[in-house]
Every structure is written in structure tokens, then in C-alpha cells.
């Protein structure tokens, strides 16, 4: 950073995506990392963990841990990175535990048209997660109509 006149950590999601692209891995943030990336958890994490179709491995970048944890392809196979992150975040929050504030926040991150596409692309996820995504899409639609 020229302003701070020192090295600052890069965007770890971009670093993870670049490493995955280079190694031809499918990745998705784990549950805790998803909450942070979507702005639900505002604490700066000491580590970023991604589920990966590649091997488990770890990097240290300017004092921050970047972990890739091998998982079955099923957990990393949603093509839309935002949708995959959303699914992981909902798993982290838990069934029946998504608050109205969290739902409103998530609805504000994409347009209702994008959420309609996300609903279609996540039909194969756990049923309660898909139902919650539909509620978020409806919230986005209500905001757009008002």
C-alpha cells in the first residue's frame, strides 16, 4: 500500500480463486469463511478455508492462513461461486436460524433476477437450504417492488 507505506494482505478470496484456477480445482469457501465473505460475520478471520476438489494444503500469506481442504466433488460442484458461498453460509447459520436481518442483508447482495437464477441452480442442495434461498429471493423481489 502506497498510503500505508507497507505490505498489506491481498484479497484472500482472489488468491484462492487464482490458485484453484492454476491447479484446475473446484473450490467453495467453507461455512465460516462464507459468513465472512458475505458480510454476515464482520470479524477479520485469522484463516480462510476453502473446500477443494484438489488435495488438502495450506499457505501462509502475510500472516494469514489460506487452507484448502479436500472434499467430495458434490460439495464443490455448484458452478455459480456466489450461490455456492450462499449455500455454505446458510449451512453455517443452521436450519431455522436465519434471522430477518440476515435474510435482508443477503437479499441486498444480488438482484431479484439473479436470485431467480440462483434458486434454479441450487435445486439439488439440502431442501431446507433451498427453501431459505427461495425466501431470500422473495425478499429481494419485495425490495425491488417497493
mmCIF file with all atom_site columns, C-alpha atoms in Angstrom, residues 18-145:
data_model
loop_
_atom_site.group_PDB
_atom_site.id
_atom_site.type_symbol
_atom_site.label_atom_id
_atom_site.label_alt_id
_atom_site.label_comp_id
_atom_site.label_asym_id
_atom_site.label_entity_id
_atom_site.label_seq_id
_atom_site.pdbx_PDB_ins_code
_atom_site.Cartn_x
_atom_site.Cartn_y
_atom_site.Cartn_z
_atom_site.occupancy
_atom_site.B_iso_or_equiv
_atom_site.pdbx_formal_charge
_atom_site.auth_seq_id
_atom_site.auth_comp_id
_atom_site.auth_asym_id
_atom_site.auth_atom_id
_atom_site.pdbx_PDB_model_num
ATOM 1   C CA . UNK A 1 18  ? -6.242  -17.829 -8.681  1.00 0.00 ? 18  UNK A CA 1
ATOM 2   C CA . UNK A 1 19  ? -4.577  -20.860 -7.065  1.00 0.00 ? 19  UNK A CA 1
ATOM 3   C CA . UNK A 1 20  ? -7.627  -23.016 -7.861  1.00 0.00 ? 20  UNK A CA 1
ATOM 4   C CA . UNK A 1 21  ? -7.673  -21.849 -11.485 1.00 0.00 ? 21  UNK A CA 1
ATOM 5   C CA . UNK A 1 22  ? -3.978  -22.606 -11.863 1.00 0.00 ? 22  UNK A CA 1
ATOM 6   C CA . UNK A 1 23  ? -4.414  -26.102 -10.427 1.00 0.00 ? 23  UNK A CA 1
ATOM 7   C CA . UNK A 1 24  ? -7.807  -26.775 -12.062 1.00 0.00 ? 24  UNK A CA 1
ATOM 8   C CA . UNK A 1 25  ? -9.576  -27.250 -8.715  1.00 0.00 ? 25  UNK A CA 1
ATOM 9   C CA . UNK A 1 26  ? -13.198 -26.512 -7.922  1.00 0.00 ? 26  UNK A CA 1
ATOM 10  C CA . UNK A 1 27  ? -13.381 -24.582 -4.660  1.00 0.00 ? 27  UNK A CA 1
ATOM 11  C CA . UNK A 1 28  ? -16.026 -23.113 -2.393  1.00 0.00 ? 28  UNK A CA 1
ATOM 12  C CA . UNK A 1 29  ? -15.477 -21.232 0.875   1.00 0.00 ? 29  UNK A CA 1
ATOM 13  C CA . UNK A 1 30  ? -16.170 -23.305 3.977   1.00 0.00 ? 30  UNK A CA 1
ATOM 14  C CA . UNK A 1 31  ? -19.042 -22.313 6.248   1.00 0.00 ? 31  UNK A CA 1
ATOM 15  C CA . UNK A 1 32  ? -17.176 -19.826 8.465   1.00 0.00 ? 32  UNK A CA 1
ATOM 16  C CA . UNK A 1 33  ? -15.331 -18.217 5.555   1.00 0.00 ? 33  UNK A CA 1
ATOM 17  C CA . UNK A 1 34  ? -18.645 -17.886 3.671   1.00 0.00 ? 34  UNK A CA 1
ATOM 18  C CA . UNK A 1 35  ? -20.169 -15.921 6.536   1.00 0.00 ? 35  UNK A CA 1
ATOM 19  C CA . UNK A 1 36  ? -17.238 -13.520 6.450   1.00 0.00 ? 36  UNK A CA 1
ATOM 20  C CA . UNK A 1 37  ? -17.193 -13.141 2.664   1.00 0.00 ? 37  UNK A CA 1
ATOM 21  C CA . UNK A 1 38  ? -20.928 -12.370 2.575   1.00 0.00 ? 38  UNK A CA 1
ATOM 22  C CA . UNK A 1 39  ? -20.629 -9.787  5.353   1.00 0.00 ? 39  UNK A CA 1
ATOM 23  C CA . UNK A 1 40  ? -22.655 -11.674 7.958   1.00 0.00 ? 40  UNK A CA 1
ATOM 24  C CA . UNK A 1 41  ? -19.633 -12.155 10.217  1.00 0.00 ? 41  UNK A CA 1
ATOM 25  C CA . UNK A 1 42  ? -17.636 -8.941  10.224  1.00 0.00 ? 42  UNK A CA 1
ATOM 26  C CA . UNK A 1 43  ? -14.610 -10.183 12.167  1.00 0.00 ? 43  UNK A CA 1
ATOM 27  C CA . UNK A 1 44  ? -11.406 -10.431 10.162  1.00 0.00 ? 44  UNK A CA 1
ATOM 28  C CA . UNK A 1 45  ? -10.504 -14.127 10.185  1.00 0.00 ? 45  UNK A CA 1
ATOM 29  C CA . UNK A 1 46  ? -7.056  -15.449 11.031  1.00 0.00 ? 46  UNK A CA 1
ATOM 30  C CA . UNK A 1 47  ? -7.579  -18.074 8.345   1.00 0.00 ? 47  UNK A CA 1
ATOM 31  C CA . UNK A 1 48  ? -9.564  -18.559 5.181   1.00 0.00 ? 48  UNK A CA 1
ATOM 32  C CA . UNK A 1 49  ? -10.641 -22.124 4.468   1.00 0.00 ? 49  UNK A CA 1
ATOM 33  C CA . UNK A 1 50  ? -11.920 -23.404 1.144   1.00 0.00 ? 50  UNK A CA 1
ATOM 34  C CA . UNK A 1 51  ? -13.343 -26.812 0.322   1.00 0.00 ? 51  UNK A CA 1
ATOM 35  C CA . UNK A 1 52  ? -11.488 -28.115 -2.695  1.00 0.00 ? 52  UNK A CA 1
ATOM 36  C CA . UNK A 1 53  ? -11.613 -30.864 -5.285  1.00 0.00 ? 53  UNK A CA 1
ATOM 37  C CA . UNK A 1 54  ? -7.802  -30.848 -5.039  1.00 0.00 ? 54  UNK A CA 1
ATOM 38  C CA . UNK A 1 55  ? -5.587  -32.071 -2.208  1.00 0.00 ? 55  UNK A CA 1
ATOM 39  C CA . UNK A 1 56  ? -5.614  -30.570 1.264   1.00 0.00 ? 56  UNK A CA 1
ATOM 40  C CA . UNK A 1 57  ? -2.895  -27.940 1.502   1.00 0.00 ? 57  UNK A CA 1
ATOM 41  C CA . UNK A 1 58  ? -2.085  -24.751 3.365   1.00 0.00 ? 58  UNK A CA 1
ATOM 42  C CA . UNK A 1 59  ? -0.406  -21.439 2.520   1.00 0.00 ? 59  UNK A CA 1
ATOM 43  C CA . UNK A 1 60  ? 0.730   -18.573 4.743   1.00 0.00 ? 60  UNK A CA 1
ATOM 44  C CA . UNK A 1 61  ? 0.352   -15.156 3.143   1.00 0.00 ? 61  UNK A CA 1
ATOM 45  C CA . UNK A 1 62  ? 1.484   -12.129 5.155   1.00 0.00 ? 62  UNK A CA 1
ATOM 46  C CA . UNK A 1 63  ? 0.434   -13.727 8.441   1.00 0.00 ? 63  UNK A CA 1
ATOM 47  C CA . UNK A 1 64  ? -2.900  -15.088 7.200   1.00 0.00 ? 64  UNK A CA 1
ATOM 48  C CA . UNK A 1 65  ? -3.524  -18.801 6.710   1.00 0.00 ? 65  UNK A CA 1
ATOM 49  C CA . UNK A 1 66  ? -5.161  -19.938 3.483   1.00 0.00 ? 66  UNK A CA 1
ATOM 50  C CA . UNK A 1 67  ? -6.314  -23.551 3.682   1.00 0.00 ? 67  UNK A CA 1
ATOM 51  C CA . UNK A 1 68  ? -7.701  -25.881 1.060   1.00 0.00 ? 68  UNK A CA 1
ATOM 52  C CA . UNK A 1 69  ? -9.484  -28.923 2.446   1.00 0.00 ? 69  UNK A CA 1
ATOM 53  C CA . UNK A 1 70  ? -10.173 -31.804 0.057   1.00 0.00 ? 70  UNK A CA 1
ATOM 54  C CA . UNK A 1 71  ? -13.876 -32.655 -0.136  1.00 0.00 ? 71  UNK A CA 1
ATOM 55  C CA . UNK A 1 72  ? -16.038 -34.774 -2.371  1.00 0.00 ? 72  UNK A CA 1
ATOM 56  C CA . UNK A 1 73  ? -16.901 -33.139 -5.687  1.00 0.00 ? 73  UNK A CA 1
ATOM 57  C CA . UNK A 1 74  ? -20.557 -32.854 -4.629  1.00 0.00 ? 74  UNK A CA 1
ATOM 58  C CA . UNK A 1 75  ? -19.743 -30.136 -2.064  1.00 0.00 ? 75  UNK A CA 1
ATOM 59  C CA . UNK A 1 76  ? -17.746 -28.071 -4.568  1.00 0.00 ? 76  UNK A CA 1
ATOM 60  C CA . UNK A 1 77  ? -19.753 -28.552 -7.747  1.00 0.00 ? 77  UNK A CA 1
ATOM 61  C CA . UNK A 1 78  ? -22.152 -25.563 -7.814  1.00 0.00 ? 78  UNK A CA 1
ATOM 62  C CA . UNK A 1 79  ? -20.983 -23.568 -10.846 1.00 0.00 ? 79  UNK A CA 1
ATOM 63  C CA . UNK A 1 80  ? -22.037 -20.145 -9.506  1.00 0.00 ? 80  UNK A CA 1
ATOM 64  C CA . UNK A 1 81  ? -19.476 -19.056 -6.877  1.00 0.00 ? 81  UNK A CA 1
ATOM 65  C CA . UNK A 1 82  ? -21.926 -16.690 -5.145  1.00 0.00 ? 82  UNK A CA 1
ATOM 66  C CA . UNK A 1 83  ? -24.586 -19.424 -4.942  1.00 0.00 ? 83  UNK A CA 1
ATOM 67  C CA . UNK A 1 84  ? -22.033 -21.910 -3.558  1.00 0.00 ? 84  UNK A CA 1
ATOM 68  C CA . UNK A 1 85  ? -20.925 -19.361 -0.955  1.00 0.00 ? 85  UNK A CA 1
ATOM 69  C CA . UNK A 1 86  ? -24.552 -18.664 -0.037  1.00 0.00 ? 86  UNK A CA 1
ATOM 70  C CA . UNK A 1 87  ? -25.253 -22.383 0.434   1.00 0.00 ? 87  UNK A CA 1
ATOM 71  C CA . UNK A 1 88  ? -22.232 -22.721 2.735   1.00 0.00 ? 88  UNK A CA 1
ATOM 72  C CA . UNK A 1 89  ? -23.248 -19.636 4.740   1.00 0.00 ? 89  UNK A CA 1
ATOM 73  C CA . UNK A 1 90  ? -26.767 -20.980 5.234   1.00 0.00 ? 90  UNK A CA 1
ATOM 74  C CA . UNK A 1 91  ? -25.311 -24.282 6.457   1.00 0.00 ? 91  UNK A CA 1
ATOM 75  C CA . UNK A 1 92  ? -23.212 -22.304 8.943   1.00 0.00 ? 92  UNK A CA 1
ATOM 76  C CA . UNK A 1 93  ? -26.234 -20.384 10.232  1.00 0.00 ? 93  UNK A CA 1
ATOM 77  C CA . UNK A 1 94  ? -28.272 -23.567 10.571  1.00 0.00 ? 94  UNK A CA 1
ATOM 78  C CA . UNK A 1 95  ? -31.768 -24.710 9.762   1.00 0.00 ? 95  UNK A CA 1
ATOM 79  C CA . UNK A 1 96  ? -34.384 -22.310 11.096  1.00 0.00 ? 96  UNK A CA 1
ATOM 80  C CA . UNK A 1 97  ? -31.755 -19.921 12.452  1.00 0.00 ? 97  UNK A CA 1
ATOM 81  C CA . UNK A 1 98  ? -31.565 -17.321 9.652   1.00 0.00 ? 98  UNK A CA 1
ATOM 82  C CA . UNK A 1 99  ? -32.772 -14.021 11.074  1.00 0.00 ? 99  UNK A CA 1
ATOM 83  C CA . UNK A 1 100 ? -34.805 -11.436 9.196   1.00 0.00 ? 100 UNK A CA 1
ATOM 84  C CA . UNK A 1 101 ? -31.794 -9.066  9.280   1.00 0.00 ? 101 UNK A CA 1
ATOM 85  C CA . UNK A 1 102 ? -29.535 -11.734 7.778   1.00 0.00 ? 102 UNK A CA 1
ATOM 86  C CA . UNK A 1 103 ? -32.147 -12.552 5.129   1.00 0.00 ? 103 UNK A CA 1
ATOM 87  C CA . UNK A 1 104 ? -32.480 -8.844  4.238   1.00 0.00 ? 104 UNK A CA 1
ATOM 88  C CA . UNK A 1 105 ? -28.708 -8.449  4.061   1.00 0.00 ? 105 UNK A CA 1
ATOM 89  C CA . UNK A 1 106 ? -28.318 -11.487 1.800   1.00 0.00 ? 106 UNK A CA 1
ATOM 90  C CA . UNK A 1 107 ? -31.198 -10.300 -0.402  1.00 0.00 ? 107 UNK A CA 1
ATOM 91  C CA . UNK A 1 108 ? -29.427 -6.967  -0.883  1.00 0.00 ? 108 UNK A CA 1
ATOM 92  C CA . UNK A 1 109 ? -26.314 -8.630  -2.338  1.00 0.00 ? 109 UNK A CA 1
ATOM 93  C CA . UNK A 1 110 ? -27.941 -9.600  -5.664  1.00 0.00 ? 110 UNK A CA 1
ATOM 94  C CA . UNK A 1 111 ? -30.889 -8.547  -7.809  1.00 0.00 ? 111 UNK A CA 1
ATOM 95  C CA . UNK A 1 112 ? -34.165 -10.466 -7.751  1.00 0.00 ? 112 UNK A CA 1
ATOM 96  C CA . UNK A 1 113 ? -33.425 -11.653 -11.289 1.00 0.00 ? 113 UNK A CA 1
ATOM 97  C CA . UNK A 1 114 ? -30.073 -13.077 -10.148 1.00 0.00 ? 114 UNK A CA 1
ATOM 98  C CA . UNK A 1 115 ? -31.778 -14.756 -7.187  1.00 0.00 ? 115 UNK A CA 1
ATOM 99  C CA . UNK A 1 116 ? -34.304 -16.373 -9.551  1.00 0.00 ? 116 UNK A CA 1
ATOM 100 C CA . UNK A 1 117 ? -31.335 -17.938 -11.379 1.00 0.00 ? 117 UNK A CA 1
ATOM 101 C CA . UNK A 1 118 ? -29.730 -18.974 -8.070  1.00 0.00 ? 118 UNK A CA 1
ATOM 102 C CA . UNK A 1 119 ? -32.971 -20.689 -6.988  1.00 0.00 ? 119 UNK A CA 1
ATOM 103 C CA . UNK A 1 120 ? -32.916 -22.735 -10.211 1.00 0.00 ? 120 UNK A CA 1
ATOM 104 C CA . UNK A 1 121 ? -29.199 -23.568 -9.882  1.00 0.00 ? 121 UNK A CA 1
ATOM 105 C CA . UNK A 1 122 ? -29.493 -24.803 -6.283  1.00 0.00 ? 122 UNK A CA 1
ATOM 106 C CA . UNK A 1 123 ? -32.360 -27.275 -6.671  1.00 0.00 ? 123 UNK A CA 1
ATOM 107 C CA . UNK A 1 124 ? -30.128 -30.174 -5.694  1.00 0.00 ? 124 UNK A CA 1
ATOM 108 C CA . UNK A 1 125 ? -28.967 -28.748 -2.341  1.00 0.00 ? 125 UNK A CA 1
ATOM 109 C CA . UNK A 1 126 ? -30.436 -29.744 1.013   1.00 0.00 ? 126 UNK A CA 1
ATOM 110 C CA . UNK A 1 127 ? -34.165 -28.991 0.996   1.00 0.00 ? 127 UNK A CA 1
ATOM 111 C CA . UNK A 1 128 ? -34.161 -26.545 3.922   1.00 0.00 ? 128 UNK A CA 1
ATOM 112 C CA . UNK A 1 129 ? -31.283 -24.595 2.329   1.00 0.00 ? 129 UNK A CA 1
ATOM 113 C CA . UNK A 1 130 ? -33.175 -24.392 -0.969  1.00 0.00 ? 130 UNK A CA 1
ATOM 114 C CA . UNK A 1 131 ? -36.308 -23.198 0.849   1.00 0.00 ? 131 UNK A CA 1
ATOM 115 C CA . UNK A 1 132 ? -34.246 -20.487 2.572   1.00 0.00 ? 132 UNK A CA 1
ATOM 116 C CA . UNK A 1 133 ? -32.759 -19.394 -0.761  1.00 0.00 ? 133 UNK A CA 1
ATOM 117 C CA . UNK A 1 134 ? -36.316 -19.086 -2.086  1.00 0.00 ? 134 UNK A CA 1
ATOM 118 C CA . UNK A 1 135 ? -37.206 -16.882 0.937   1.00 0.00 ? 135 UNK A CA 1
ATOM 119 C CA . UNK A 1 136 ? -34.165 -14.703 0.257   1.00 0.00 ? 136 UNK A CA 1
ATOM 120 C CA . UNK A 1 137 ? -35.202 -14.431 -3.400  1.00 0.00 ? 137 UNK A CA 1
ATOM 121 C CA . UNK A 1 138 ? -38.703 -13.387 -2.316  1.00 0.00 ? 138 UNK A CA 1
ATOM 122 C CA . UNK A 1 139 ? -37.205 -10.757 0.000   1.00 0.00 ? 139 UNK A CA 1
ATOM 123 C CA . UNK A 1 140 ? -35.098 -9.431  -2.891  1.00 0.00 ? 140 UNK A CA 1
ATOM 124 C CA . UNK A 1 141 ? -38.261 -9.293  -5.032  1.00 0.00 ? 141 UNK A CA 1
ATOM 125 C CA . UNK A 1 142 ? -40.161 -7.383  -2.310  1.00 0.00 ? 142 UNK A CA 1
ATOM 126 C CA . UNK A 1 143 ? -37.355 -4.847  -2.017  1.00 0.00 ? 143 UNK A CA 1
ATOM 127 C CA . UNK A 1 144 ? -37.270 -4.376  -5.795  1.00 0.00 ? 144 UNK A CA 1
ATOM 128 C CA . UNK A 1 145 ? -41.052 -3.840  -5.899  1.00 0.00 ? 145 UNK A CA 1
#
